[in-house]
mmCIF file of C-alpha atoms and ligand atoms in Angstrom:
data_model
loop_
_atom_site.group_PDB
_atom_site.id
_atom_site.type_symbol
_atom_site.label_atom_id
_atom_site.label_comp_id
_atom_site.label_asym_id
_atom_site.label_seq_id
_atom_site.Cartn_x
_atom_site.Cartn_y
_atom_site.Cartn_z
ATOM 1 C CA MET A 1 -60.900 40.836 -38.774
ATOM 2 C CA ARG A 2 -58.704 38.539 -36.740
ATOM 3 C CA ASP A 3 -55.213 38.074 -38.093
ATOM 4 C CA ASN A 4 -53.069 35.005 -37.667
ATOM 5 C CA TYR A 5 -50.338 36.588 -35.669
ATOM 6 C CA PHE A 6 -49.390 35.779 -32.098
ATOM 7 C CA ASP A 7 -46.384 36.840 -30.095
ATOM 8 C CA ALA A 8 -44.518 33.624 -29.285
ATOM 9 C CA ASP A 9 -42.377 35.236 -26.567
ATOM 10 C CA GLU A 10 -45.378 36.635 -24.800
ATOM 11 C CA ILE A 11 -47.306 33.351 -25.019
ATOM 12 C CA CYS A 12 -44.296 31.261 -23.926
ATOM 13 C CA SER A 13 -43.654 33.375 -20.881
ATOM 14 C CA ASN A 14 -47.261 33.112 -19.745
ATOM 15 C CA PHE A 15 -47.786 29.341 -19.918
ATOM 16 C CA CYS A 16 -45.588 26.550 -18.494
ATOM 17 C CA PHE A 17 -44.466 24.718 -21.621
ATOM 18 C CA ASP A 18 -42.022 21.854 -21.343
ATOM 19 C CA GLY A 19 -39.024 22.532 -23.599
ATOM 20 C CA GLU A 20 -37.616 25.231 -25.830
ATOM 21 C CA PHE A 21 -40.016 26.868 -28.298
ATOM 22 C CA CYS A 22 -39.143 25.805 -31.833
ATOM 23 C CA GLY A 23 -42.121 26.607 -34.017
ATOM 24 C CA ALA A 24 -45.839 26.823 -34.614
ATOM 25 C CA TYR A 25 -48.211 26.112 -37.439
ATOM 26 C CA PRO A 26 -51.860 27.001 -37.920
ATOM 27 C CA SER A 27 -54.414 24.227 -37.621
ATOM 28 C CA ASN A 28 -57.575 26.081 -38.567
ATOM 29 C CA HIS A 29 -60.421 23.900 -39.657
ATOM 30 C CA GLY A 30 -63.197 25.574 -37.713
ATOM 31 C CA HIS A 31 -65.062 28.753 -38.596
ATOM 32 C CA ILE A 32 -64.786 30.374 -35.178
ATOM 33 C CA ASN A 33 -61.538 30.097 -33.200
ATOM 34 C CA ASN A 34 -57.927 30.525 -34.353
ATOM 35 C CA THR A 35 -55.876 27.400 -33.661
ATOM 36 C CA TYR A 36 -52.160 26.615 -33.782
ATOM 37 C CA VAL A 37 -50.000 23.653 -32.920
ATOM 38 C CA ILE A 38 -46.915 24.879 -31.080
ATOM 39 C CA GLU A 39 -43.727 22.859 -30.737
ATOM 40 C CA PHE A 40 -41.034 22.677 -28.045
ATOM 41 C CA LYS A 41 -37.687 20.852 -28.204
ATOM 42 C CA LYS A 42 -36.912 18.618 -25.254
ATOM 43 C CA ASN A 43 -34.165 15.971 -24.975
ATOM 44 C CA GLY A 44 -34.012 15.377 -28.715
ATOM 45 C CA GLY A 45 -37.798 15.020 -28.975
ATOM 46 C CA ILE A 46 -40.651 17.443 -29.640
ATOM 47 C CA ASN A 47 -43.472 18.306 -27.245
ATOM 48 C CA ARG A 48 -46.570 19.671 -28.902
ATOM 49 C CA TYR A 49 -49.457 21.728 -27.525
ATOM 50 C CA VAL A 50 -52.564 23.268 -29.020
ATOM 51 C CA LEU A 51 -52.761 27.047 -28.690
ATOM 52 C CA GLN A 52 -56.140 28.535 -29.411
ATOM 53 C CA GLU A 53 -57.399 32.071 -29.585
ATOM 54 C CA ILE A 54 -60.899 32.177 -28.127
ATOM 55 C CA ASN A 55 -63.267 34.154 -30.312
ATOM 56 C CA VAL A 56 -64.772 36.464 -27.717
ATOM 57 C CA ASN A 57 -67.057 38.020 -30.291
ATOM 58 C CA VAL A 58 -68.844 34.654 -30.345
ATOM 59 C CA PHE A 59 -68.131 33.442 -26.795
ATOM 60 C CA LYS A 60 -68.890 36.589 -24.876
ATOM 61 C CA ASN A 61 -68.101 35.196 -21.440
ATOM 62 C CA PRO A 62 -64.722 33.410 -21.543
ATOM 63 C CA ASP A 63 -64.752 32.778 -17.759
ATOM 64 C CA GLU A 64 -67.967 30.797 -17.947
ATOM 65 C CA LEU A 65 -66.808 29.102 -21.127
ATOM 66 C CA MET A 66 -63.577 27.908 -19.539
ATOM 67 C CA GLU A 67 -65.316 26.907 -16.323
ATOM 68 C CA ASN A 68 -67.552 24.569 -18.348
ATOM 69 C CA ILE A 69 -64.604 23.124 -20.220
ATOM 70 C CA GLU A 70 -62.410 22.578 -17.171
ATOM 71 C CA ASN A 71 -65.218 20.916 -15.243
ATOM 72 C CA VAL A 72 -66.331 18.717 -18.102
ATOM 73 C CA THR A 73 -62.810 17.599 -19.026
ATOM 74 C CA GLU A 74 -61.998 16.787 -15.390
ATOM 75 C CA TYR A 75 -65.167 14.749 -15.173
ATOM 76 C CA LEU A 76 -64.298 12.943 -18.405
ATOM 77 C CA SER A 77 -60.773 12.247 -17.136
ATOM 78 C CA GLY A 78 -62.227 10.571 -14.054
ATOM 79 C CA ILE A 79 -64.413 8.275 -16.156
ATOM 80 C CA ILE A 80 -61.687 7.501 -18.676
ATOM 81 C CA SER A 81 -59.151 6.594 -16.016
ATOM 82 C CA SER A 82 -61.604 4.442 -14.096
ATOM 83 C CA ASN A 83 -62.246 2.592 -17.377
ATOM 84 C CA GLY A 84 -58.503 2.041 -17.736
ATOM 85 C CA GLY A 85 -58.220 4.502 -20.661
ATOM 86 C CA ASP A 86 -55.431 6.933 -21.517
ATOM 87 C CA VAL A 87 -56.445 10.344 -20.173
ATOM 88 C CA GLN A 88 -53.694 12.097 -22.115
ATOM 89 C CA ARG A 89 -55.161 11.013 -25.433
ATOM 90 C CA GLU A 90 -58.864 10.456 -24.823
ATOM 91 C CA THR A 91 -59.853 13.880 -23.578
ATOM 92 C CA LEU A 92 -58.664 17.460 -23.814
ATOM 93 C CA HIS A 93 -57.065 19.108 -20.767
ATOM 94 C CA VAL A 94 -56.623 22.780 -20.144
ATOM 95 C CA PHE A 95 -53.069 23.931 -19.331
ATOM 96 C CA ARG A 96 -53.368 26.913 -17.058
ATOM 97 C CA THR A 97 -51.296 30.087 -17.266
ATOM 98 C CA VAL A 98 -48.374 30.879 -14.953
ATOM 99 C CA ASP A 99 -50.898 32.878 -12.903
ATOM 100 C CA ASN A 100 -53.076 29.786 -12.639
ATOM 101 C CA LYS A 101 -55.779 31.175 -14.928
ATOM 102 C CA PRO A 102 -57.551 29.075 -17.586
ATOM 103 C CA TYR A 103 -56.668 31.569 -20.329
ATOM 104 C CA TYR A 104 -54.299 34.462 -20.962
ATOM 105 C CA VAL A 105 -55.254 37.899 -22.280
ATOM 106 C CA ASP A 106 -52.392 39.301 -24.358
ATOM 107 C CA ARG A 107 -51.318 42.925 -24.790
ATOM 108 C CA GLN A 108 -53.711 43.309 -27.709
ATOM 109 C CA GLY A 109 -56.596 42.042 -25.630
ATOM 110 C CA ARG A 110 -56.748 38.675 -27.364
ATOM 111 C CA HIS A 111 -57.697 35.607 -25.302
ATOM 112 C CA TRP A 112 -55.523 32.472 -25.499
ATOM 113 C CA ARG A 113 -55.846 29.003 -24.033
ATOM 114 C CA VAL A 114 -53.678 25.917 -24.252
ATOM 115 C CA TYR A 115 -54.720 22.277 -24.598
ATOM 116 C CA ASN A 116 -52.819 19.013 -24.789
ATOM 117 C CA TYR A 117 -52.014 17.814 -28.301
ATOM 118 C CA VAL A 118 -53.458 14.357 -28.935
ATOM 119 C CA THR A 119 -50.456 12.338 -30.121
ATOM 120 C CA ASP A 120 -50.506 9.802 -32.988
ATOM 121 C CA SER A 121 -53.896 10.933 -34.199
ATOM 122 C CA PHE A 122 -55.428 12.544 -37.262
ATOM 123 C CA THR A 123 -58.540 14.543 -38.149
ATOM 124 C CA CYS A 124 -60.758 14.235 -41.230
ATOM 125 C CA GLN A 125 -62.326 17.025 -43.233
ATOM 126 C CA CYS A 126 -64.406 14.616 -45.320
ATOM 127 C CA ILE A 127 -65.177 10.926 -45.382
ATOM 128 C CA ASP A 128 -63.039 8.777 -47.647
ATOM 129 C CA CYS A 129 -63.956 5.492 -46.005
ATOM 130 C CA PRO A 130 -67.385 4.755 -44.461
ATOM 131 C CA THR A 131 -65.797 3.027 -41.452
ATOM 132 C CA THR A 132 -64.296 6.362 -40.426
ATOM 133 C CA PHE A 133 -67.795 7.786 -40.161
ATOM 134 C CA TYR A 134 -68.938 4.770 -38.162
ATOM 135 C CA ASN A 135 -65.994 5.388 -35.817
ATOM 136 C CA ALA A 136 -66.855 9.087 -35.499
ATOM 137 C CA ALA A 137 -70.410 8.101 -34.542
ATOM 138 C CA LYS A 138 -69.147 5.789 -31.834
ATOM 139 C CA ALA A 139 -66.907 8.544 -30.472
ATOM 140 C CA PHE A 140 -69.728 11.098 -30.267
ATOM 141 C CA GLY A 141 -72.138 8.478 -28.880
ATOM 142 C CA ARG A 142 -69.608 7.493 -26.229
ATOM 143 C CA PHE A 143 -68.947 11.142 -25.381
ATOM 144 C CA GLN A 144 -72.643 11.650 -24.736
ATOM 145 C CA CYS A 145 -72.851 8.495 -22.613
ATOM 146 C CA MET A 146 -69.833 9.465 -20.527
ATOM 147 C CA LEU A 147 -71.553 12.774 -19.731
ATOM 148 C CA ASP A 148 -74.889 11.149 -18.972
ATOM 149 C CA GLY A 149 -74.404 11.532 -15.219
ATOM 150 C CA TYR A 150 -72.980 15.064 -15.421
ATOM 151 C CA PRO A 151 -75.229 17.595 -13.652
ATOM 152 C CA CYS A 152 -76.710 19.407 -16.606
ATOM 153 C CA HIS A 153 -77.922 22.478 -14.690
ATOM 154 C CA THR A 154 -74.369 23.355 -13.534
ATOM 155 C CA LEU A 155 -73.266 24.141 -17.079
ATOM 156 C CA HIS A 156 -73.355 27.703 -18.369
ATOM 157 C CA GLU A 157 -75.108 28.301 -21.656
ATOM 158 C CA THR A 158 -72.044 29.551 -23.552
ATOM 159 C CA ILE A 159 -74.216 30.708 -26.450
ATOM 160 C CA PRO A 160 -77.831 31.111 -25.367
ATOM 161 C CA ASP A 161 -80.415 29.363 -27.575
ATOM 162 C CA PHE A 162 -77.638 27.875 -29.673
ATOM 163 C CA HIS A 163 -79.831 25.211 -31.278
ATOM 164 C CA ASN A 164 -83.169 26.790 -30.537
ATOM 165 C CA THR A 165 -84.268 26.705 -34.151
ATOM 166 C CA VAL A 166 -87.278 28.926 -33.424
ATOM 167 C CA SER A 167 -84.995 31.691 -32.214
ATOM 168 C CA ARG A 168 -82.582 30.970 -35.097
ATOM 169 C CA PHE A 169 -85.503 31.443 -37.468
ATOM 170 C CA ARG A 170 -86.410 34.737 -35.796
ATOM 171 C CA ASP A 171 -82.807 35.941 -36.137
ATOM 172 C CA PHE A 172 -82.907 34.946 -39.770
ATOM 173 C CA LYS A 173 -86.102 36.931 -40.407
ATOM 174 C CA ASP A 174 -84.520 39.950 -38.696
ATOM 175 C CA ALA A 175 -81.487 39.610 -40.952
ATOM 176 C CA VAL A 176 -83.777 39.643 -44.004
ATOM 177 C CA LYS A 177 -85.708 42.639 -42.710
ATOM 178 C CA ASN A 178 -82.651 44.675 -41.758
ATOM 179 C CA ASP A 179 -80.688 43.682 -44.863
ATOM 180 C CA ARG A 180 -77.588 45.323 -43.415
ATOM 181 C CA ALA A 181 -75.285 44.428 -46.281
ATOM 182 C CA GLY A 182 -77.847 45.239 -49.002
ATOM 183 C CA ARG A 183 -77.672 41.679 -50.319
ATOM 184 C CA ALA A 184 -81.250 40.448 -49.890
ATOM 185 C CA LYS A 185 -82.161 41.304 -53.482
ATOM 186 C CA TYR A 186 -79.567 38.818 -54.770
ATOM 187 C CA VAL A 187 -80.755 35.880 -52.681
ATOM 188 C CA GLN A 188 -84.532 35.917 -52.985
ATOM 189 C CA SER A 189 -84.827 32.249 -53.904
ATOM 190 C CA GLU A 190 -82.717 31.189 -50.912
ATOM 191 C CA ILE A 191 -84.808 33.402 -48.608
ATOM 192 C CA GLU A 192 -87.996 31.832 -49.971
ATOM 193 C CA PHE A 193 -86.602 28.360 -49.485
ATOM 194 C CA ALA A 194 -85.936 29.153 -45.832
ATOM 195 C CA LEU A 195 -89.279 30.850 -45.168
ATOM 196 C CA ALA A 196 -91.200 27.943 -46.696
ATOM 197 C CA ARG A 197 -89.876 25.621 -43.990
ATOM 198 C CA GLU A 198 -90.734 27.699 -40.948
ATOM 199 C CA LYS A 199 -92.945 24.994 -39.441
ATOM 200 C CA ASP A 200 -89.994 22.594 -39.155
ATOM 201 C CA ALA A 201 -88.171 25.068 -36.935
ATOM 202 C CA GLY A 202 -90.534 24.547 -34.003
ATOM 203 C CA VAL A 203 -90.736 20.754 -33.911
ATOM 204 C CA LEU A 204 -87.933 19.798 -31.491
ATOM 205 C CA VAL A 205 -88.248 22.902 -29.333
ATOM 206 C CA GLU A 206 -91.918 22.094 -28.767
ATOM 207 C CA LEU A 207 -91.234 18.468 -27.884
ATOM 208 C CA LEU A 208 -88.587 19.591 -25.429
ATOM 209 C CA GLU A 209 -90.986 22.077 -23.836
ATOM 210 C CA LYS A 210 -93.666 19.393 -23.538
ATOM 211 C CA GLY A 211 -91.187 17.104 -21.804
ATOM 212 C CA GLU A 212 -91.285 14.559 -24.619
ATOM 213 C CA LEU A 213 -87.552 14.791 -25.242
ATOM 214 C CA PRO A 214 -84.966 14.738 -22.447
ATOM 215 C CA LEU A 215 -82.479 17.515 -21.906
ATOM 216 C CA ARG A 216 -78.953 16.074 -21.821
ATOM 217 C CA VAL A 217 -75.381 17.296 -21.760
ATOM 218 C CA THR A 218 -74.551 17.475 -25.448
ATOM 219 C CA HIS A 219 -71.640 18.604 -27.585
ATOM 220 C CA ASN A 220 -73.668 20.729 -30.017
ATOM 221 C CA ASP A 221 -70.995 20.989 -32.707
ATOM 222 C CA THR A 222 -70.462 17.415 -33.834
ATOM 223 C CA LYS A 223 -68.668 18.022 -37.097
ATOM 224 C CA LEU A 224 -66.500 15.215 -38.328
ATOM 225 C CA ASN A 225 -63.430 17.378 -37.823
ATOM 226 C CA ASN A 226 -64.190 17.598 -34.116
ATOM 227 C CA VAL A 227 -63.053 14.002 -33.556
ATOM 228 C CA MET A 228 -59.420 12.880 -33.385
ATOM 229 C CA PHE A 229 -58.850 9.392 -34.800
ATOM 230 C CA ASP A 230 -56.140 7.006 -33.663
ATOM 231 C CA GLU A 231 -53.445 6.629 -36.325
ATOM 232 C CA LYS A 232 -53.049 2.913 -35.702
ATOM 233 C CA THR A 233 -56.605 1.683 -35.163
ATOM 234 C CA GLY A 234 -58.666 4.357 -36.931
ATOM 235 C CA GLU A 235 -60.975 4.511 -33.878
ATOM 236 C CA GLY A 236 -62.319 7.912 -32.818
ATOM 237 C CA ILE A 237 -60.375 8.482 -29.613
ATOM 238 C CA CYS A 238 -60.957 12.055 -28.554
ATOM 239 C CA VAL A 239 -63.807 14.509 -29.043
ATOM 240 C CA ILE A 240 -62.552 18.091 -29.295
ATOM 241 C CA ASP A 241 -64.002 21.613 -29.671
ATOM 242 C CA LEU A 242 -65.810 21.675 -26.355
ATOM 243 C CA ASP A 243 -66.940 25.317 -26.448
ATOM 244 C CA THR A 244 -70.569 24.454 -26.959
ATOM 245 C CA VAL A 245 -70.867 21.552 -24.515
ATOM 246 C CA MET A 246 -74.111 22.565 -22.804
ATOM 247 C CA PRO A 247 -77.543 21.221 -22.049
ATOM 248 C CA GLY A 248 -79.144 20.182 -25.334
ATOM 249 C CA LEU A 249 -80.838 17.393 -27.244
ATOM 250 C CA SER A 250 -79.118 14.226 -28.435
ATOM 251 C CA LEU A 251 -80.829 14.995 -31.741
ATOM 252 C CA TYR A 252 -78.770 18.147 -32.168
ATOM 253 C CA ASP A 253 -75.604 16.089 -32.023
ATOM 254 C CA PHE A 254 -76.822 13.327 -34.284
ATOM 255 C CA GLY A 255 -78.327 15.703 -36.840
ATOM 256 C CA ASP A 256 -75.306 17.954 -37.035
ATOM 257 C CA SER A 257 -72.990 15.012 -37.645
ATOM 258 C CA ILE A 258 -75.126 13.846 -40.559
ATOM 259 C CA ARG A 259 -75.348 17.373 -41.946
ATOM 260 C CA PHE A 260 -71.607 17.634 -42.234
ATOM 261 C CA GLY A 261 -70.322 14.090 -42.649
ATOM 262 C CA ALA A 262 -72.984 12.357 -44.769
ATOM 263 C CA ASN A 263 -72.924 15.136 -47.365
ATOM 264 C CA THR A 264 -71.230 13.820 -50.519
ATOM 265 C CA ALA A 265 -69.606 17.251 -50.981
ATOM 266 C CA ALA A 266 -67.849 19.852 -48.882
ATOM 267 C CA GLU A 267 -69.843 22.357 -46.853
ATOM 268 C CA ASP A 268 -68.761 25.114 -49.262
ATOM 269 C CA GLU A 269 -68.885 23.212 -52.561
ATOM 270 C CA LYS A 270 -69.884 25.538 -55.417
ATOM 271 C CA ASP A 271 -71.036 22.782 -57.748
ATOM 272 C CA LEU A 272 -74.362 21.880 -56.188
ATOM 273 C CA SER A 273 -74.738 18.786 -58.369
ATOM 274 C CA LYS A 274 -72.121 17.206 -56.111
ATOM 275 C CA VAL A 275 -74.154 17.809 -52.958
ATOM 276 C CA SER A 276 -76.341 14.959 -51.733
ATOM 277 C CA LEU A 277 -77.089 12.842 -48.674
ATOM 278 C CA SER A 278 -75.232 9.545 -48.810
ATOM 279 C CA LEU A 279 -77.604 6.878 -47.511
ATOM 280 C CA GLU A 280 -74.642 4.575 -47.011
ATOM 281 C CA LEU A 281 -72.982 7.114 -44.728
ATOM 282 C CA TYR A 282 -76.268 7.819 -42.994
ATOM 283 C CA GLU A 283 -76.522 4.132 -42.203
ATOM 284 C CA GLN A 284 -72.932 3.873 -40.964
ATOM 285 C CA TYR A 285 -73.373 6.797 -38.638
ATOM 286 C CA THR A 286 -76.730 5.595 -37.327
ATOM 287 C CA ARG A 287 -75.280 2.149 -36.597
ATOM 288 C CA GLY A 288 -72.245 3.556 -34.829
ATOM 289 C CA TYR A 289 -74.240 6.074 -32.832
ATOM 290 C CA LEU A 290 -76.865 3.575 -31.717
ATOM 291 C CA CYS A 291 -74.159 1.067 -30.860
ATOM 292 C CA ALA A 292 -72.494 3.572 -28.503
ATOM 293 C CA ALA A 293 -75.466 5.549 -27.176
ATOM 294 C CA GLY A 294 -78.530 3.495 -28.155
ATOM 295 C CA ASP A 295 -79.277 2.144 -24.685
ATOM 296 C CA SER A 296 -79.571 5.597 -23.211
ATOM 297 C CA LEU A 297 -81.858 6.942 -25.956
ATOM 298 C CA THR A 298 -85.633 6.957 -25.761
ATOM 299 C CA GLN A 299 -87.866 5.569 -28.509
ATOM 300 C CA ARG A 300 -88.936 9.114 -29.382
ATOM 301 C CA GLU A 301 -85.331 10.218 -29.816
ATOM 302 C CA ILE A 302 -84.576 7.290 -32.114
ATOM 303 C CA GLU A 303 -87.688 7.940 -34.219
ATOM 304 C CA LEU A 304 -86.651 11.543 -34.725
ATOM 305 C CA LEU A 305 -83.094 10.854 -35.913
ATOM 306 C CA PRO A 306 -83.916 11.326 -39.626
ATOM 307 C CA PHE A 307 -85.803 14.549 -38.908
ATOM 308 C CA SER A 308 -82.918 15.877 -36.843
ATOM 309 C CA ALA A 309 -80.607 15.539 -39.852
ATOM 310 C CA LYS A 310 -82.956 17.686 -41.887
ATOM 311 C CA LEU A 311 -83.512 20.233 -39.131
ATOM 312 C CA MET A 312 -79.857 20.722 -38.261
ATOM 313 C CA THR A 313 -78.992 21.164 -41.931
ATOM 314 C CA TYR A 314 -81.776 23.691 -42.329
ATOM 315 C CA GLU A 315 -80.706 25.522 -39.178
ATOM 316 C CA CYS A 316 -77.122 25.758 -40.361
ATOM 317 C CA GLY A 317 -78.314 26.971 -43.772
ATOM 318 C CA ILE A 318 -80.333 29.821 -42.279
ATOM 319 C CA ARG A 319 -77.396 30.738 -40.032
ATOM 320 C CA PHE A 320 -75.060 30.986 -43.046
ATOM 321 C CA LEU A 321 -77.626 32.954 -45.042
ATOM 322 C CA GLY A 322 -78.351 35.207 -42.067
ATOM 323 C CA ASP A 323 -74.656 35.922 -41.670
ATOM 324 C CA TYR A 324 -74.357 36.675 -45.383
ATOM 325 C CA LEU A 325 -77.230 39.168 -45.076
ATOM 326 C CA ASN A 326 -75.677 40.699 -41.955
ATOM 327 C CA GLY A 327 -72.395 41.309 -43.781
ATOM 328 C CA ASP A 328 -70.365 38.261 -42.598
ATOM 329 C CA VAL A 329 -70.003 39.212 -38.979
ATOM 330 C CA TYR A 330 -69.974 35.736 -37.407
ATOM 331 C CA PHE A 331 -68.382 32.909 -39.399
ATOM 332 C CA ARG A 332 -64.843 33.194 -40.672
ATOM 333 C CA ILE A 333 -64.928 33.545 -44.468
ATOM 334 C CA ASP A 334 -62.225 33.163 -47.116
ATOM 335 C CA TYR A 335 -63.988 35.161 -49.857
ATOM 336 C CA PRO A 336 -67.044 37.454 -50.051
ATOM 337 C CA GLU A 337 -69.617 34.861 -51.172
ATOM 338 C CA HIS A 338 -68.390 32.126 -48.831
ATOM 339 C CA ASN A 339 -71.396 32.172 -46.505
ATOM 340 C CA LEU A 340 -73.750 32.169 -49.473
ATOM 341 C CA ASP A 341 -72.024 29.120 -50.973
ATOM 342 C CA ARG A 342 -72.273 27.390 -47.600
ATOM 343 C CA CYS A 343 -75.961 28.243 -47.338
ATOM 344 C CA ARG A 344 -76.637 26.847 -50.801
ATOM 345 C CA THR A 345 -75.027 23.484 -50.030
ATOM 346 C CA GLN A 346 -77.097 23.223 -46.864
ATOM 347 C CA PHE A 347 -80.353 23.963 -48.669
ATOM 348 C CA LYS A 348 -79.480 21.523 -51.456
ATOM 349 C CA LEU A 349 -78.846 18.911 -48.792
ATOM 350 C CA VAL A 350 -82.183 19.674 -47.098
ATOM 351 C CA GLU A 351 -83.891 19.101 -50.438
ATOM 352 C CA ASP A 352 -82.106 15.799 -50.923
ATOM 353 C CA ILE A 353 -82.947 14.693 -47.382
ATOM 354 C CA GLU A 354 -86.608 15.482 -48.082
ATOM 355 C CA LYS A 355 -86.453 13.195 -51.145
ATOM 356 C CA LYS A 356 -84.758 10.384 -49.256
ATOM 357 C CA PHE A 357 -86.656 10.777 -46.028
ATOM 358 C CA ASP A 358 -88.639 7.533 -46.187
ATOM 359 C CA ARG A 359 -85.486 5.544 -46.814
ATOM 360 C CA MET A 360 -83.768 7.242 -43.901
ATOM 361 C CA ILE A 361 -86.676 6.178 -41.700
ATOM 362 C CA ASP A 362 -86.342 2.559 -42.900
ATOM 363 C CA ILE A 363 -82.585 2.563 -42.298
ATOM 364 C CA THR A 364 -83.022 4.000 -38.818
ATOM 365 C CA ARG A 365 -85.584 1.330 -37.903
ATOM 366 C CA ALA A 366 -83.339 -1.429 -39.232
ATOM 367 C CA CYS A 367 -80.349 -0.105 -37.262
ATOM 368 C CA ALA A 368 -82.402 0.156 -34.061
ATOM 369 C CA LYS A 369 -83.474 -3.512 -34.126
HETATM 370 C C1 GN1 B 1 -69.013 26.469 -36.461
HETATM 371 O O1 GN1 B 1 -66.103 26.275 -35.301
HETATM 372 P P1 GN1 B 1 -66.716 25.177 -36.044
HETATM 373 O O2 GN1 B 1 -66.375 25.232 -37.469
HETATM 374 O O3 GN1 B 1 -66.458 23.829 -35.383
HETATM 375 C C2 GN1 B 1 -70.219 26.736 -35.593
HETATM 376 C C3 GN1 B 1 -71.192 25.560 -35.681
HETATM 377 C C4 GN1 B 1 -71.613 25.350 -37.123
HETATM 378 C C5 GN1 B 1 -70.355 25.140 -37.971
HETATM 379 C C6 GN1 B 1 -70.701 25.045 -39.433
HETATM 380 C C7 GN1 B 1 -69.734 28.115 -32.129
HETATM 381 O O4 GN1 B 1 -68.319 25.367 -35.935
HETATM 382 O O5 GN1 B 1 -72.355 25.826 -34.925
HETATM 383 O O6 GN1 B 1 -72.445 24.233 -37.253
HETATM 384 O O7 GN1 B 1 -69.426 26.228 -37.790
HETATM 385 N N1 GN1 B 1 -69.816 26.936 -34.206
HETATM 386 C C8 GN1 B 1 -70.271 27.975 -33.499
HETATM 387 O O8 GN1 B 1 -69.650 24.466 -40.120
HETATM 388 O O9 GN1 B 1 -71.081 28.775 -33.939
HETATM 389 MG MG1 MG B 2 -66.569 25.103 -32.974
#
């Protein structure tokens, strides 16, 4: 288990912060890394930075991980500044250690990195206004377009086969077979639900192998809370959580955004009657995404947008269930059944997407006109 402690003196003496350390607070909305905002007094004002503990259980090669992130953020900075944008707010930057390393390993062997704090911005954990979702879509679409010319093959695969749903399905079946935590007997109906949809798992992987879908530089973790919104305009200004920026399919990014943001309930809602796919939010996101990235997408990619929402939700569901069966070794949990609750919302959402699939197709066609 990772605890929430860090040694402020040790961290402060190993990075070049501007000002006198005056406090830190956790900012943990993800399931993987540990994140803090740290504050420094300077001339009557406060300078903020983001301090993040890299989860090296998940990201096994922090050198490759940070090489990807530094290269991609430098590339983004170049594009943003040539477009007249504000590089301090529109992309993350890595602050190196005093030894000029991209991360610091502390005395306990924990890995820390520091990013700029995006000023005058906010994040969202759920959608309260459909325009916010439209703005998130534009931000992720723009992010993908900005990286369109980035040489895909130079990126390390930080987690191999991250969205290879065929290999995810295999891992899931292994988790059922091994039943490490002795929980399979309690979740037979969820296991059956997952097994019954095996054929979906292969669809995108096959199209990619056949060359019918293009490999792009994608974000791969396009949750709503991975966009910072501008406090004044509400626009999505900065895409964060760049650990999984790797070669991938645009459909992974689109589908994962719908999975998280167009759900009418939280990812871990216990009352499944609250879980459904909002067609209104689906439409907002599709409009925003096509408006920002539409020109670069192929007809085949656009056609598959509704399917990608279903597939990414299914994939996430089997990952949560697999982790539950493995004894909660991957995702951070707050209570013992947390992964199971998450899996159930995902499967409920898959079911609802299946019911609304024809309408999602109609909406997608209308947005693409
Ligand atoms: C994890 O760290 P966070 O919460 O942004 C996970 C995603 C899942 C997501 C489910 C590296 O993302 O793949 O979709 O949880 N990230 C990793 O909420 O596994
Ligand atoms: Mg993440």
